[in-house]
JSON list of N, CA and C in Angstrom, two decimals:
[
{"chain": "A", "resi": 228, "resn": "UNK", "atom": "N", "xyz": [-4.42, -3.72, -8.16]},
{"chain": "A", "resi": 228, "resn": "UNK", "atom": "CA", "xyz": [-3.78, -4.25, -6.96]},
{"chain": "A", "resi": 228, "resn": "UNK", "atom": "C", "xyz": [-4.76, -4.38, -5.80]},
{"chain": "A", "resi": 229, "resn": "UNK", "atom": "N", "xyz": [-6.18, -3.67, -5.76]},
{"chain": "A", "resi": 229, "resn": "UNK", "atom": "CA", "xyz": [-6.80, -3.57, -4.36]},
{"chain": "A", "resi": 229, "resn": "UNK", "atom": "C", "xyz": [-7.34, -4.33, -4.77]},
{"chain": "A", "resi": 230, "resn": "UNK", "atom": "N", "xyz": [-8.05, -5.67, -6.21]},
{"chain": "A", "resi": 230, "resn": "UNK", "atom": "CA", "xyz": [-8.83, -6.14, -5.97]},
{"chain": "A", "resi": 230, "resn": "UNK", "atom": "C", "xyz": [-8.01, -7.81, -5.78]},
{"chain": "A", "resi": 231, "resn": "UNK", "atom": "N", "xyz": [-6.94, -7.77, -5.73]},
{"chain": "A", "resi": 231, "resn": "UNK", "atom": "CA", "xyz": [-5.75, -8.56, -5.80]},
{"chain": "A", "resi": 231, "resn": "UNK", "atom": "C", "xyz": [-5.45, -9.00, -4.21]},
{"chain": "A", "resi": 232, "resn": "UNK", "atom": "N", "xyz": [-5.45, -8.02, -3.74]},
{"chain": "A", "resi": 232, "resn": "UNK", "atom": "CA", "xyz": [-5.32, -7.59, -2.01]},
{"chain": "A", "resi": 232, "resn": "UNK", "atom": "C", "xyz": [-6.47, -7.97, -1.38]},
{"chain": "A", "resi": 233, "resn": "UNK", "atom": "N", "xyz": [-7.24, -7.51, -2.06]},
{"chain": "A", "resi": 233, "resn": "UNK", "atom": "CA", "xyz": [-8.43, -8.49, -1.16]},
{"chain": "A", "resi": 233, "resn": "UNK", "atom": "C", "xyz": [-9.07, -9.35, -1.18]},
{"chain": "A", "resi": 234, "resn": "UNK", "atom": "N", "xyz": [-8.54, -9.91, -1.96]},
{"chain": "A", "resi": 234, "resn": "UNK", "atom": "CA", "xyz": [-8.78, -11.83, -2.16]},
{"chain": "A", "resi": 234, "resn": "UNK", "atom": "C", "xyz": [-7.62, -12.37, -1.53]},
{"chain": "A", "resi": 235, "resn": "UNK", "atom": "N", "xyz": [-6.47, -11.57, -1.37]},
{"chain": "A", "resi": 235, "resn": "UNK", "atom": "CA", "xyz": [-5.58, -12.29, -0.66]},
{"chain": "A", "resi": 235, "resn": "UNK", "atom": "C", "xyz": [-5.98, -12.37, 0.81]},
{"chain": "A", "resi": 236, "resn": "UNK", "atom": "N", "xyz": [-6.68, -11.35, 1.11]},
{"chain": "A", "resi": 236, "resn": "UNK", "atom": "CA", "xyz": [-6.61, -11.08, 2.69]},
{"chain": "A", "resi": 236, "resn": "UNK", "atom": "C", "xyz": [-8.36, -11.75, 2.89]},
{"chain": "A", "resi": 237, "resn": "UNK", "atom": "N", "xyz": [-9.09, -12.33, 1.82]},
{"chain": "A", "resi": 237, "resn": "UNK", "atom": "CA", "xyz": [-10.38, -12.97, 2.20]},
{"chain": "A", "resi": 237, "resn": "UNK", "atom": "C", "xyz": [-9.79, -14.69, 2.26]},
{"chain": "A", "resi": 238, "resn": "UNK", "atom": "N", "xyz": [-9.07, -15.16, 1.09]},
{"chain": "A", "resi": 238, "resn": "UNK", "atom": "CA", "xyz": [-8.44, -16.26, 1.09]},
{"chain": "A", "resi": 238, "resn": "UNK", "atom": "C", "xyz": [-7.49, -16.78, 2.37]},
{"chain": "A", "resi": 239, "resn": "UNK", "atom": "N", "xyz": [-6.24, -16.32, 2.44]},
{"chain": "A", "resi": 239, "resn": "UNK", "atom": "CA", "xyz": [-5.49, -16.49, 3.73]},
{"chain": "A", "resi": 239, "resn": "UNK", "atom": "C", "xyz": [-6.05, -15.31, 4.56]},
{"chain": "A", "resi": 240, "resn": "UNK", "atom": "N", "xyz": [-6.43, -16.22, 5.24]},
{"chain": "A", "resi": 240, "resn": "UNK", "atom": "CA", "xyz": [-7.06, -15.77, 6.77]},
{"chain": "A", "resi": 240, "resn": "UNK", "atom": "C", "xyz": [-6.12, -16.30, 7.95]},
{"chain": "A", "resi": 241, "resn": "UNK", "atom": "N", "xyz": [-5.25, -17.01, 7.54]},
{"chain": "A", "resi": 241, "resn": "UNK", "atom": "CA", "xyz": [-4.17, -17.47, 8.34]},
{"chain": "A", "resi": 241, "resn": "UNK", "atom": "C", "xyz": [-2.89, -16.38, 8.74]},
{"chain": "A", "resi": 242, "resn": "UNK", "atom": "N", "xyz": [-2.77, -15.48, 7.64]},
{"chain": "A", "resi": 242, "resn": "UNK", "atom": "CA", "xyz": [-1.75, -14.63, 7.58]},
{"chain": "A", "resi": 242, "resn": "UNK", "atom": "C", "xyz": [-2.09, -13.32, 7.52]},
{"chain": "A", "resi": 243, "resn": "UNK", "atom": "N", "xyz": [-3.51, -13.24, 7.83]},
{"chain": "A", "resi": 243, "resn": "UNK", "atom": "CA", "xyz": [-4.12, -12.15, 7.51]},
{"chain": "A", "resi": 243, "resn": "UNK", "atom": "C", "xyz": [-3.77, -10.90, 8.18]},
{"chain": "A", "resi": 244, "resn": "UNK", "atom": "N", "xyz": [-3.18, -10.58, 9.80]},
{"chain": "A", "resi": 244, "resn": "UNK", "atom": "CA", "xyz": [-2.42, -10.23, 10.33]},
{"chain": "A", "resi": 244, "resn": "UNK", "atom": "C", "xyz": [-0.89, -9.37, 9.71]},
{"chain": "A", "resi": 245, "resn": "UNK", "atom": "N", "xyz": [-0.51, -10.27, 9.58]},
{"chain": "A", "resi": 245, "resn": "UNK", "atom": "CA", "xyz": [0.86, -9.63, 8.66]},
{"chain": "A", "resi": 245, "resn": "UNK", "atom": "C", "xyz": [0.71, -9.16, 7.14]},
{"chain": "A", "resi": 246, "resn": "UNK", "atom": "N", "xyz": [-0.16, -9.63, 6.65]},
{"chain": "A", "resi": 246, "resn": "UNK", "atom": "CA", "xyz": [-0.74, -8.70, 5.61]},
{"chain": "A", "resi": 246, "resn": "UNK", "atom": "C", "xyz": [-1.29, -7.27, 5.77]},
{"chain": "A", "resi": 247, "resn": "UNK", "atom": "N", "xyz": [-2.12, -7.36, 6.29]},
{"chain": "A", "resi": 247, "resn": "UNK", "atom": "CA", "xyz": [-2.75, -5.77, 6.73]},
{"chain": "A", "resi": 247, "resn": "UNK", "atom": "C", "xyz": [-1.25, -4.90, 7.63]},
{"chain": "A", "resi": 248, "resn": "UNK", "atom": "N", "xyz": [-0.54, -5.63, 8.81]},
{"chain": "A", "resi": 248, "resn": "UNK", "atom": "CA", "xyz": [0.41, -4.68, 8.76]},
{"chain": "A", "resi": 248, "resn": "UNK", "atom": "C", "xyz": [1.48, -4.52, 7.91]},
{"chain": "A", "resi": 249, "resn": "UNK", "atom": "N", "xyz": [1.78, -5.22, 6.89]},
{"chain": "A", "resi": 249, "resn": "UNK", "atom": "CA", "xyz": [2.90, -4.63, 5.76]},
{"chain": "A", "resi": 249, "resn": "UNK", "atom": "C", "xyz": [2.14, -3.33, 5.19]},
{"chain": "A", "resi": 250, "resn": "UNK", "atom": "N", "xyz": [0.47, -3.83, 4.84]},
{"chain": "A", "resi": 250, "resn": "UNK", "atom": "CA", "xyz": [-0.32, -2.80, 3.96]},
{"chain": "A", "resi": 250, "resn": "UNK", "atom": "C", "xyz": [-0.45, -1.39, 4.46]},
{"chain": "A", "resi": 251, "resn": "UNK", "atom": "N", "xyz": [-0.40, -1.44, 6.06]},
{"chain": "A", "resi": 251, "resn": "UNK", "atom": "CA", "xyz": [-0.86, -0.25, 6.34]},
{"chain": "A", "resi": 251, "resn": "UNK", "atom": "C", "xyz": [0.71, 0.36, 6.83]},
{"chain": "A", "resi": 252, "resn": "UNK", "atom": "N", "xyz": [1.74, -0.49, 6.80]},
{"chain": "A", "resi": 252, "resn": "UNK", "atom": "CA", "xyz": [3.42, 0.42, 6.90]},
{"chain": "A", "resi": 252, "resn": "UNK", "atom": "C", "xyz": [3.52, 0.94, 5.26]},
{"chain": "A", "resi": 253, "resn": "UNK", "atom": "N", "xyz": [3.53, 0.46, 4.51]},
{"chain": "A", "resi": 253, "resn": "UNK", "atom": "CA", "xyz": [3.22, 0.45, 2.88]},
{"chain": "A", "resi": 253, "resn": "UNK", "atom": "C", "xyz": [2.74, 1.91, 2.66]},
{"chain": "A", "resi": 254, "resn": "UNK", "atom": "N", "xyz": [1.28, 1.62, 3.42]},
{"chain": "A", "resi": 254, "resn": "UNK", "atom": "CA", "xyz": [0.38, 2.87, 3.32]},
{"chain": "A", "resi": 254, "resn": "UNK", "atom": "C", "xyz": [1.05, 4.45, 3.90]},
{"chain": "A", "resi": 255, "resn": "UNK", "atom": "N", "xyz": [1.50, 4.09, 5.49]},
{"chain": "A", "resi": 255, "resn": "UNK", "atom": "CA", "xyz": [2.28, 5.43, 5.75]},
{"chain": "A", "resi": 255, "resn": "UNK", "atom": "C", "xyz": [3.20, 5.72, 5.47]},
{"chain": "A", "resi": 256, "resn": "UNK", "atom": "N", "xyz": [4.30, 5.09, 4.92]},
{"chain": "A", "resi": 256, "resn": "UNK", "atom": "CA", "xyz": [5.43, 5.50, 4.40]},
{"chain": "A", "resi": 256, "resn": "UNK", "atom": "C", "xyz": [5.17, 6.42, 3.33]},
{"chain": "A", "resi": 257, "resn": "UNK", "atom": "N", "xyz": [4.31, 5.73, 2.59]},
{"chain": "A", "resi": 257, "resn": "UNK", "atom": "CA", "xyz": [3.99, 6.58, 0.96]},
{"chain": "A", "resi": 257, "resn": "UNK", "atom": "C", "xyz": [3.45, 7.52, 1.22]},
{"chain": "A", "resi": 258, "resn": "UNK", "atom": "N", "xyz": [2.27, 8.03, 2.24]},
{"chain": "A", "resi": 258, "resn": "UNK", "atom": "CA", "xyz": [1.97, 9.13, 2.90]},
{"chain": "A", "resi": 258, "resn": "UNK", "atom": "C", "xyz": [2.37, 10.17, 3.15]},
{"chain": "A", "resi": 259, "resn": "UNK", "atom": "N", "xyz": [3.40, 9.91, 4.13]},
{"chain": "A", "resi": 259, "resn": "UNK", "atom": "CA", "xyz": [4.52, 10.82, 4.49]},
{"chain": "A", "resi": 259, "resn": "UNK", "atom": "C", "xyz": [5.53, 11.17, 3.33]},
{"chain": "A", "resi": 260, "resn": "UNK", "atom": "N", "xyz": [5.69, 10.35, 2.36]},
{"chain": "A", "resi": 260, "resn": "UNK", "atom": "CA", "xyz": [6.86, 10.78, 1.14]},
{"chain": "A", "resi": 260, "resn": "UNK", "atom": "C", "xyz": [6.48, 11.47, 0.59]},
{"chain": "A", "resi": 261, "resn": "UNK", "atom": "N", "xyz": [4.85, 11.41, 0.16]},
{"chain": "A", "resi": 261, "resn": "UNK", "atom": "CA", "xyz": [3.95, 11.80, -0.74]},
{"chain": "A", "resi": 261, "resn": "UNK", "atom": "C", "xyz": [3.93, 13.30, -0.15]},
{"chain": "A", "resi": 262, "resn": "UNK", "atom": "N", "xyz": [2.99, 13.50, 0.76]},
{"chain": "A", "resi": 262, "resn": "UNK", "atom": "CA", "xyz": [2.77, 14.78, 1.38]},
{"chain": "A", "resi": 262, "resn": "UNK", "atom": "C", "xyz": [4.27, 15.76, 1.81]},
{"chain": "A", "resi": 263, "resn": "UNK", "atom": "N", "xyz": [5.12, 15.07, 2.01]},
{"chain": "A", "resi": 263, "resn": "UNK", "atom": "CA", "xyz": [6.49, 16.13, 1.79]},
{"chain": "A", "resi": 263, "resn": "UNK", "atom": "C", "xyz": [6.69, 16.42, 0.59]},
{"chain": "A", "resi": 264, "resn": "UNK", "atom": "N", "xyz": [6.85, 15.48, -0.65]},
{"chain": "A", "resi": 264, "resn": "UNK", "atom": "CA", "xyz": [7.11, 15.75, -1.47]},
{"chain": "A", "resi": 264, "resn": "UNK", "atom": "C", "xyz": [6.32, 16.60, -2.34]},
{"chain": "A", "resi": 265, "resn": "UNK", "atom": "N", "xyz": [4.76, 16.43, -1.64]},
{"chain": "A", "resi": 265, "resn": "UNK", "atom": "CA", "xyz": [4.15, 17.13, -2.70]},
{"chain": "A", "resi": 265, "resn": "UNK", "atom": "C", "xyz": [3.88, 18.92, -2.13]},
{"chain": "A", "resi": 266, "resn": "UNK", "atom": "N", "xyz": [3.14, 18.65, -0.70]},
{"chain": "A", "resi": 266, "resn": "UNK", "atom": "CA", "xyz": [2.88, 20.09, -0.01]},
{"chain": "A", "resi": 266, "resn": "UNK", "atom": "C", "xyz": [4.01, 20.74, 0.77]},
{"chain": "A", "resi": 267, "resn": "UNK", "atom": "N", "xyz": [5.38, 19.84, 1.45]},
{"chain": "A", "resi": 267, "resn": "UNK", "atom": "CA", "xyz": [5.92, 21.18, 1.80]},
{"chain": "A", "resi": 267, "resn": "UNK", "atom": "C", "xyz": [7.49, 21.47, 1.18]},
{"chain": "A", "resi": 268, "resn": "UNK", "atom": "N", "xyz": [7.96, 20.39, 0.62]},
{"chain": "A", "resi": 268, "resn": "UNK", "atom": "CA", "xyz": [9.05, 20.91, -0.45]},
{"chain": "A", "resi": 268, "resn": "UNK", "atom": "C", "xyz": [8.68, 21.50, -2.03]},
{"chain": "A", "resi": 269, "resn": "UNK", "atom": "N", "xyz": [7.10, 20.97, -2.41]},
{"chain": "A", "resi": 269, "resn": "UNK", "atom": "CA", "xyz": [6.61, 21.01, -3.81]},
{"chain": "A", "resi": 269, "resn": "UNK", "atom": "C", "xyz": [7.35, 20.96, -4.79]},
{"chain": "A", "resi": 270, "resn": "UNK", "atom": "N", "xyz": [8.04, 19.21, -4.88]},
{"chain": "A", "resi": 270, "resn": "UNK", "atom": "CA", "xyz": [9.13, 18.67, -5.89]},
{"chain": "A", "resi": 270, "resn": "UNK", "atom": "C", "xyz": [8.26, 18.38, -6.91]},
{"chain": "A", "resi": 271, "resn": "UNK", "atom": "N", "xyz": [6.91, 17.83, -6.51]},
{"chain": "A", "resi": 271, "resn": "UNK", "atom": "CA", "xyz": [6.21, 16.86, -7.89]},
{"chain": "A", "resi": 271, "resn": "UNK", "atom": "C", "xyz": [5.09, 17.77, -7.87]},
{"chain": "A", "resi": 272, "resn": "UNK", "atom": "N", "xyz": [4.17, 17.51, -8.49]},
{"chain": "A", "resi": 272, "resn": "UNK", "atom": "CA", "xyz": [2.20, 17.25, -7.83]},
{"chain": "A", "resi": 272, "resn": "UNK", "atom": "C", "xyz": [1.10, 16.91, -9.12]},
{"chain": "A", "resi": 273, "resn": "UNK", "atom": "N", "xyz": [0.28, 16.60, -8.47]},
{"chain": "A", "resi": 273, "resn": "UNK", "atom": "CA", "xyz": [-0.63, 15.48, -9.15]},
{"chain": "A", "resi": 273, "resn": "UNK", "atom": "C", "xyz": [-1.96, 16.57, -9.87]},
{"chain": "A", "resi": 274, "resn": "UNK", "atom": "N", "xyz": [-2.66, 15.78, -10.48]},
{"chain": "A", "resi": 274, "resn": "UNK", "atom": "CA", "xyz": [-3.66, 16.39, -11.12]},
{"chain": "A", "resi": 274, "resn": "UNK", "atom": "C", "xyz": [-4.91, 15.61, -11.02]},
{"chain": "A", "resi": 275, "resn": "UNK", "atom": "N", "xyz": [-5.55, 15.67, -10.06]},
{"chain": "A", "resi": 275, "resn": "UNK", "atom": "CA", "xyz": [-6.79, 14.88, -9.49]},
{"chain": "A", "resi": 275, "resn": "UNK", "atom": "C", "xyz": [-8.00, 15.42, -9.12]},
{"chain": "A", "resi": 276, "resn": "UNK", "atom": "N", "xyz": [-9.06, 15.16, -9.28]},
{"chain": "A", "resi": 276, "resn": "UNK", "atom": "CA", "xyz": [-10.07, 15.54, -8.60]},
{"chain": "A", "resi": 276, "resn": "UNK", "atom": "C", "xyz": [-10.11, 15.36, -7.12]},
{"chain": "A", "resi": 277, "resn": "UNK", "atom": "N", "xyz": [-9.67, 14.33, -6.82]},
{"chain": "A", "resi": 277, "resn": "UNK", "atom": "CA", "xyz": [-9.82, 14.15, -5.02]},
{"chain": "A", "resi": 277, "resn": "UNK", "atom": "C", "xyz": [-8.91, 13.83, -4.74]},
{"chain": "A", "resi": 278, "resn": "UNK", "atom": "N", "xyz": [-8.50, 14.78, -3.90]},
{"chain": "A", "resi": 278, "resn": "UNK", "atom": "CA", "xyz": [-7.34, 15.20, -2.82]},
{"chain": "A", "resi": 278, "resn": "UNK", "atom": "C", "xyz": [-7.68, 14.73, -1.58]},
{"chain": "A", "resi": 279, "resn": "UNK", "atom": "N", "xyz": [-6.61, 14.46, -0.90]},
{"chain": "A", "resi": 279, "resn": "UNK", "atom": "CA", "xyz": [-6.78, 14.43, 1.08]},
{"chain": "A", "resi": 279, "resn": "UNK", "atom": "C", "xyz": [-6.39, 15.44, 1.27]},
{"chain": "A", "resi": 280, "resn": "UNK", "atom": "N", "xyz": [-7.53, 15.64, 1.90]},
{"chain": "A", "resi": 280, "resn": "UNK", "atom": "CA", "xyz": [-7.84, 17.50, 2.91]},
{"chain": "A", "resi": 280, "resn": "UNK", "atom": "C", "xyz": [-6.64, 17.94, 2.94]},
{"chain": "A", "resi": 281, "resn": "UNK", "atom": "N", "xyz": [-6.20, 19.39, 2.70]},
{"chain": "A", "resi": 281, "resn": "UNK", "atom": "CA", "xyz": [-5.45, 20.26, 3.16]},
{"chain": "A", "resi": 281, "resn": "UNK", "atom": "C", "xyz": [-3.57, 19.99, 2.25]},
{"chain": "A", "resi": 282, "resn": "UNK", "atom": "N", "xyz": [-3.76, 18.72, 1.70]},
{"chain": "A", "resi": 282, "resn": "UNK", "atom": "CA", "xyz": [-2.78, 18.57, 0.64]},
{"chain": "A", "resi": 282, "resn": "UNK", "atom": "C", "xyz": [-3.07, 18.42, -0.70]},
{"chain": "A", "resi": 283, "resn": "UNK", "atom": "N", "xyz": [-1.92, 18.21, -1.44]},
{"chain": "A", "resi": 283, "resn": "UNK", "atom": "CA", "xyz": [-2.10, 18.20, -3.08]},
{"chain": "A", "resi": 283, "resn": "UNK", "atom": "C", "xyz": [-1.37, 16.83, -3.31]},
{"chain": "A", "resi": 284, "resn": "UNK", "atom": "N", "xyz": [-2.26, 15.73, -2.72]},
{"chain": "A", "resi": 284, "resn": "UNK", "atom": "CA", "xyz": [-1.83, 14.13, -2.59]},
{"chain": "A", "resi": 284, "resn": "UNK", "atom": "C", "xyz": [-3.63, 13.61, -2.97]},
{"chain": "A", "resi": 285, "resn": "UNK", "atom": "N", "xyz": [-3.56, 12.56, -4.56]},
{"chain": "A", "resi": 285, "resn": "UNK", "atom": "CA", "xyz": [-4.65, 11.84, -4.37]},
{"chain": "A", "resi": 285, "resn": "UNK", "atom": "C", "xyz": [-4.85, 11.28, -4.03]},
{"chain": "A", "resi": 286, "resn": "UNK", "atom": "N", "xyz": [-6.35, 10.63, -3.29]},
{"chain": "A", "resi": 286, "resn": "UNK", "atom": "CA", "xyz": [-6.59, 10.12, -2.33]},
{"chain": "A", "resi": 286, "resn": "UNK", "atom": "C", "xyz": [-6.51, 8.28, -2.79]},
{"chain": "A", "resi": 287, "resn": "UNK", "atom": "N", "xyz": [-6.02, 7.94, -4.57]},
{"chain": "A", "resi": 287, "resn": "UNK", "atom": "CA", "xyz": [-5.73, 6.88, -5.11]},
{"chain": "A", "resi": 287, "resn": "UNK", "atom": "C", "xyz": [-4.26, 6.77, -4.46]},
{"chain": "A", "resi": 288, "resn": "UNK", "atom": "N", "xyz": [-3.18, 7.51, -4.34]},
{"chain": "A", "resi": 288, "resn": "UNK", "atom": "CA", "xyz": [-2.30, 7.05, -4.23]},
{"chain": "A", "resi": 288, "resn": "UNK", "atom": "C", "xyz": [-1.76, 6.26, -3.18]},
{"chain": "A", "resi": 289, "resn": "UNK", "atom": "N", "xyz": [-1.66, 6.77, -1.91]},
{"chain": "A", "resi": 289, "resn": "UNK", "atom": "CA", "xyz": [-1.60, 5.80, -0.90]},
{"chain": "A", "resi": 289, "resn": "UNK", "atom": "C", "xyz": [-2.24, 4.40, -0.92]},
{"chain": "A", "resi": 290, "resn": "UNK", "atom": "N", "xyz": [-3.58, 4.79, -1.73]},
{"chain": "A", "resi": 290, "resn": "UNK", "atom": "CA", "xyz": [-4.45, 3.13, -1.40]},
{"chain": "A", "resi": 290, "resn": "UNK", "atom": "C", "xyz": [-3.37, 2.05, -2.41]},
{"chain": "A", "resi": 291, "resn": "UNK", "atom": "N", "xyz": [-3.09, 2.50, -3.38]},
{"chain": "A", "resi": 291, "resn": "UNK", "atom": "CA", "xyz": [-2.38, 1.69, -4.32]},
{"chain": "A", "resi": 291, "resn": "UNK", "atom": "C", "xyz": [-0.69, 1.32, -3.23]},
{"chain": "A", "resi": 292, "resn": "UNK", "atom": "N", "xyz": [-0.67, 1.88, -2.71]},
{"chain": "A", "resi": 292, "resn": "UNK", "atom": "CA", "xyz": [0.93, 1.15, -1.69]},
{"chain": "A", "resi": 292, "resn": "UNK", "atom": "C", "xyz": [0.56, 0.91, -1.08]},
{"chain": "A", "resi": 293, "resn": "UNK", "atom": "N", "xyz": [-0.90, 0.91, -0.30]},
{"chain": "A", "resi": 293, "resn": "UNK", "atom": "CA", "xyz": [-1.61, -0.10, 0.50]},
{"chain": "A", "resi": 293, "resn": "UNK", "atom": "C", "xyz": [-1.93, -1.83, 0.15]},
{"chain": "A", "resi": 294, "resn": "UNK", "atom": "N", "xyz": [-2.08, -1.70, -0.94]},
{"chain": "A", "resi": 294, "resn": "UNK", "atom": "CA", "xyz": [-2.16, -3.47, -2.20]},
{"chain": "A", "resi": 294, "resn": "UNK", "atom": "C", "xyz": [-1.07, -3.20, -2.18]},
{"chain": "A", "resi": 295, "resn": "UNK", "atom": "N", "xyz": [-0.16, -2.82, -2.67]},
{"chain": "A", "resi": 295, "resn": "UNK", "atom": "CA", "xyz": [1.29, -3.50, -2.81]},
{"chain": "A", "resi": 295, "resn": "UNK", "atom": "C", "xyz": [1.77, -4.13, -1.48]},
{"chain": "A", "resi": 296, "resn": "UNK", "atom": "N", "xyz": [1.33, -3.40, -1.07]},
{"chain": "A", "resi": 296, "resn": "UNK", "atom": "CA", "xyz": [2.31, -3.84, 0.56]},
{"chain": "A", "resi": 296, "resn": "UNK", "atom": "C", "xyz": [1.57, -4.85, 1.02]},
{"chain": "A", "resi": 297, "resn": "UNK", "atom": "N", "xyz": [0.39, -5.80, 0.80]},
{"chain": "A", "resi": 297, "resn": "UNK", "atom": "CA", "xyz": [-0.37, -7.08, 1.20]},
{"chain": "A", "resi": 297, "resn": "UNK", "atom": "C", "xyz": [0.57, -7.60, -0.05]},
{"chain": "A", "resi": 298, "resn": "UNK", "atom": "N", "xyz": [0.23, -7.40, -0.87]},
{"chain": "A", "resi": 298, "resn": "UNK", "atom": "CA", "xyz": [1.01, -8.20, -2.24]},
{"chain": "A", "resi": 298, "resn": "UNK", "atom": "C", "xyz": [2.38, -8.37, -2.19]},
{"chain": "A", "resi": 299, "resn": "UNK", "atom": "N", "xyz": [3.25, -7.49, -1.57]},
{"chain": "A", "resi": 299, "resn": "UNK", "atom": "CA", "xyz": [4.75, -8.07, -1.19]},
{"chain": "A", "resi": 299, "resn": "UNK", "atom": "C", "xyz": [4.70, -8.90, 0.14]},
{"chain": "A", "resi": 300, "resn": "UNK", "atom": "N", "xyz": [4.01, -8.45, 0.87]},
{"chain": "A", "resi": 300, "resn": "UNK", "atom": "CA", "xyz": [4.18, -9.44, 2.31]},
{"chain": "A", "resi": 300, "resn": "UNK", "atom": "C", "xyz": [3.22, -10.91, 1.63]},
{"chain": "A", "resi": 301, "resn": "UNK", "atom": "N", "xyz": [2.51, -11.33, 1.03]},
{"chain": "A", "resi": 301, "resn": "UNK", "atom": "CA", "xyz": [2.17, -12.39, 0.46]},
{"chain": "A", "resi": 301, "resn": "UNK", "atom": "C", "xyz": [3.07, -12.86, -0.85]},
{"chain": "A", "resi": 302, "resn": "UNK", "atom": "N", "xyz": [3.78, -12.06, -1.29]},
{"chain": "A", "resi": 302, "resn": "UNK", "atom": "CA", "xyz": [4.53, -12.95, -2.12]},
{"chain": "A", "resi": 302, "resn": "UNK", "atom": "C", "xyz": [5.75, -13.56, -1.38]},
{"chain": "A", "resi": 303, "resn": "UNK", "atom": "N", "xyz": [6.49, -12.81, -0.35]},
{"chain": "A", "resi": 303, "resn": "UNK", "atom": "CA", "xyz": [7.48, -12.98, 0.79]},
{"chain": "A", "resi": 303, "resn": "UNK", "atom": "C", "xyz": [6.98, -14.31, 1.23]},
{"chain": "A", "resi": 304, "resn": "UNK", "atom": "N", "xyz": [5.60, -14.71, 1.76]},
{"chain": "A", "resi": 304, "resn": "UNK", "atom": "CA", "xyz": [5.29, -16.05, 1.86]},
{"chain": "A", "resi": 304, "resn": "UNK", "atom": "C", "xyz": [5.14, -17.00, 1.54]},
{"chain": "A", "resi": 305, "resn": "UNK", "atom": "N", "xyz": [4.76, -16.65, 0.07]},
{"chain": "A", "resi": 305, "resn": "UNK", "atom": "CA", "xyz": [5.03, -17.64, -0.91]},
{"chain": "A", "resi": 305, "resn": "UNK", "atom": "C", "xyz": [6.28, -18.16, -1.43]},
{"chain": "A", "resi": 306, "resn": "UNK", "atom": "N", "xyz": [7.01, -17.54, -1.58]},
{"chain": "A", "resi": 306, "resn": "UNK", "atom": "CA", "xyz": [8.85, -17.44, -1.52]},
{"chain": "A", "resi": 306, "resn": "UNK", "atom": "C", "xyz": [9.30, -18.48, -0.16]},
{"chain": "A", "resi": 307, "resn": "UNK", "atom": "N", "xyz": [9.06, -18.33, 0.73]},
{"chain": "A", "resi": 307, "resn": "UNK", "atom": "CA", "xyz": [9.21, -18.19, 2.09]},
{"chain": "A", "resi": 307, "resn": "UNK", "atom": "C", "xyz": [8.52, -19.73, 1.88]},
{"chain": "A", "resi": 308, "resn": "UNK", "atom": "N", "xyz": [7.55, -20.14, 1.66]},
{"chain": "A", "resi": 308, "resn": "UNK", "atom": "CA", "xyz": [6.93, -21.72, 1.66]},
{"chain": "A", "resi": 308, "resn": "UNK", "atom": "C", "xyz": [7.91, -22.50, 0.42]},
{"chain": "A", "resi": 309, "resn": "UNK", "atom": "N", "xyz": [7.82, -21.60, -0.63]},
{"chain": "A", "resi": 309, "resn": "UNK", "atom": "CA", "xyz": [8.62, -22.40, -1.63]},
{"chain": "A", "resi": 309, "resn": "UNK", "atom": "C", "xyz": [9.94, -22.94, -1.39]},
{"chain": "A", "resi": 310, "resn": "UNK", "atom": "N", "xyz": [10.90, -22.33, -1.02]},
{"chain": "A", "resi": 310, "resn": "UNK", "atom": "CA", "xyz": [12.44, -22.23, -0.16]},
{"chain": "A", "resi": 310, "resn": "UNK", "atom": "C", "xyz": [12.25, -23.56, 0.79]},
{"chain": "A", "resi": 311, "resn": "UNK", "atom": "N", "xyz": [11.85, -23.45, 1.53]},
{"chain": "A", "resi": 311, "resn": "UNK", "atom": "CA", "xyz": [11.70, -24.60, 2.07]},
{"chain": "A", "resi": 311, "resn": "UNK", "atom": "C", "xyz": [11.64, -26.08, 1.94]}
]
């Protein structure tokens, strides 16, 4: 997905804006779900070499709902041109 994401966001440079902010709401939502779920209720947890400091969250996971979230706000546009 990140190498997907960033051809989208080198290609449209027009929309490039609303891409990066879906990616980076994408990014904190999953953050915050992640790090409750993992360090202070401890429902799930992962098995990684690299962690973000001071939790038991890999530091892959957020980046991966970071590409999704350019990749849904660019498919929304593509939808969104097609409809039309």
């Amino acid at each position: 997905t990140t190498v997907i994401s960033s051809l989208i966001l080198y290609y449209d440079k027009k929309n490039r804006q609303l891409y990066l902010a879906c990616g980076i709401t994408a990014f904190i939502l999953d953050l915050i779900y992640e790090i409750v779920g993992t360090t202070f209720t401890q429902k799930w947890s992962y098995v990684s070499n690299i962690m973000i400091p001071y939790t038991q969250l890999p530091i892959n996971v957020p980046i991966v709902y970071f590409g999704l979230g350019i990749l849904f706000a660019s498919f929304t546009k593509y939808i969104d041109k097609w409809l039309d």
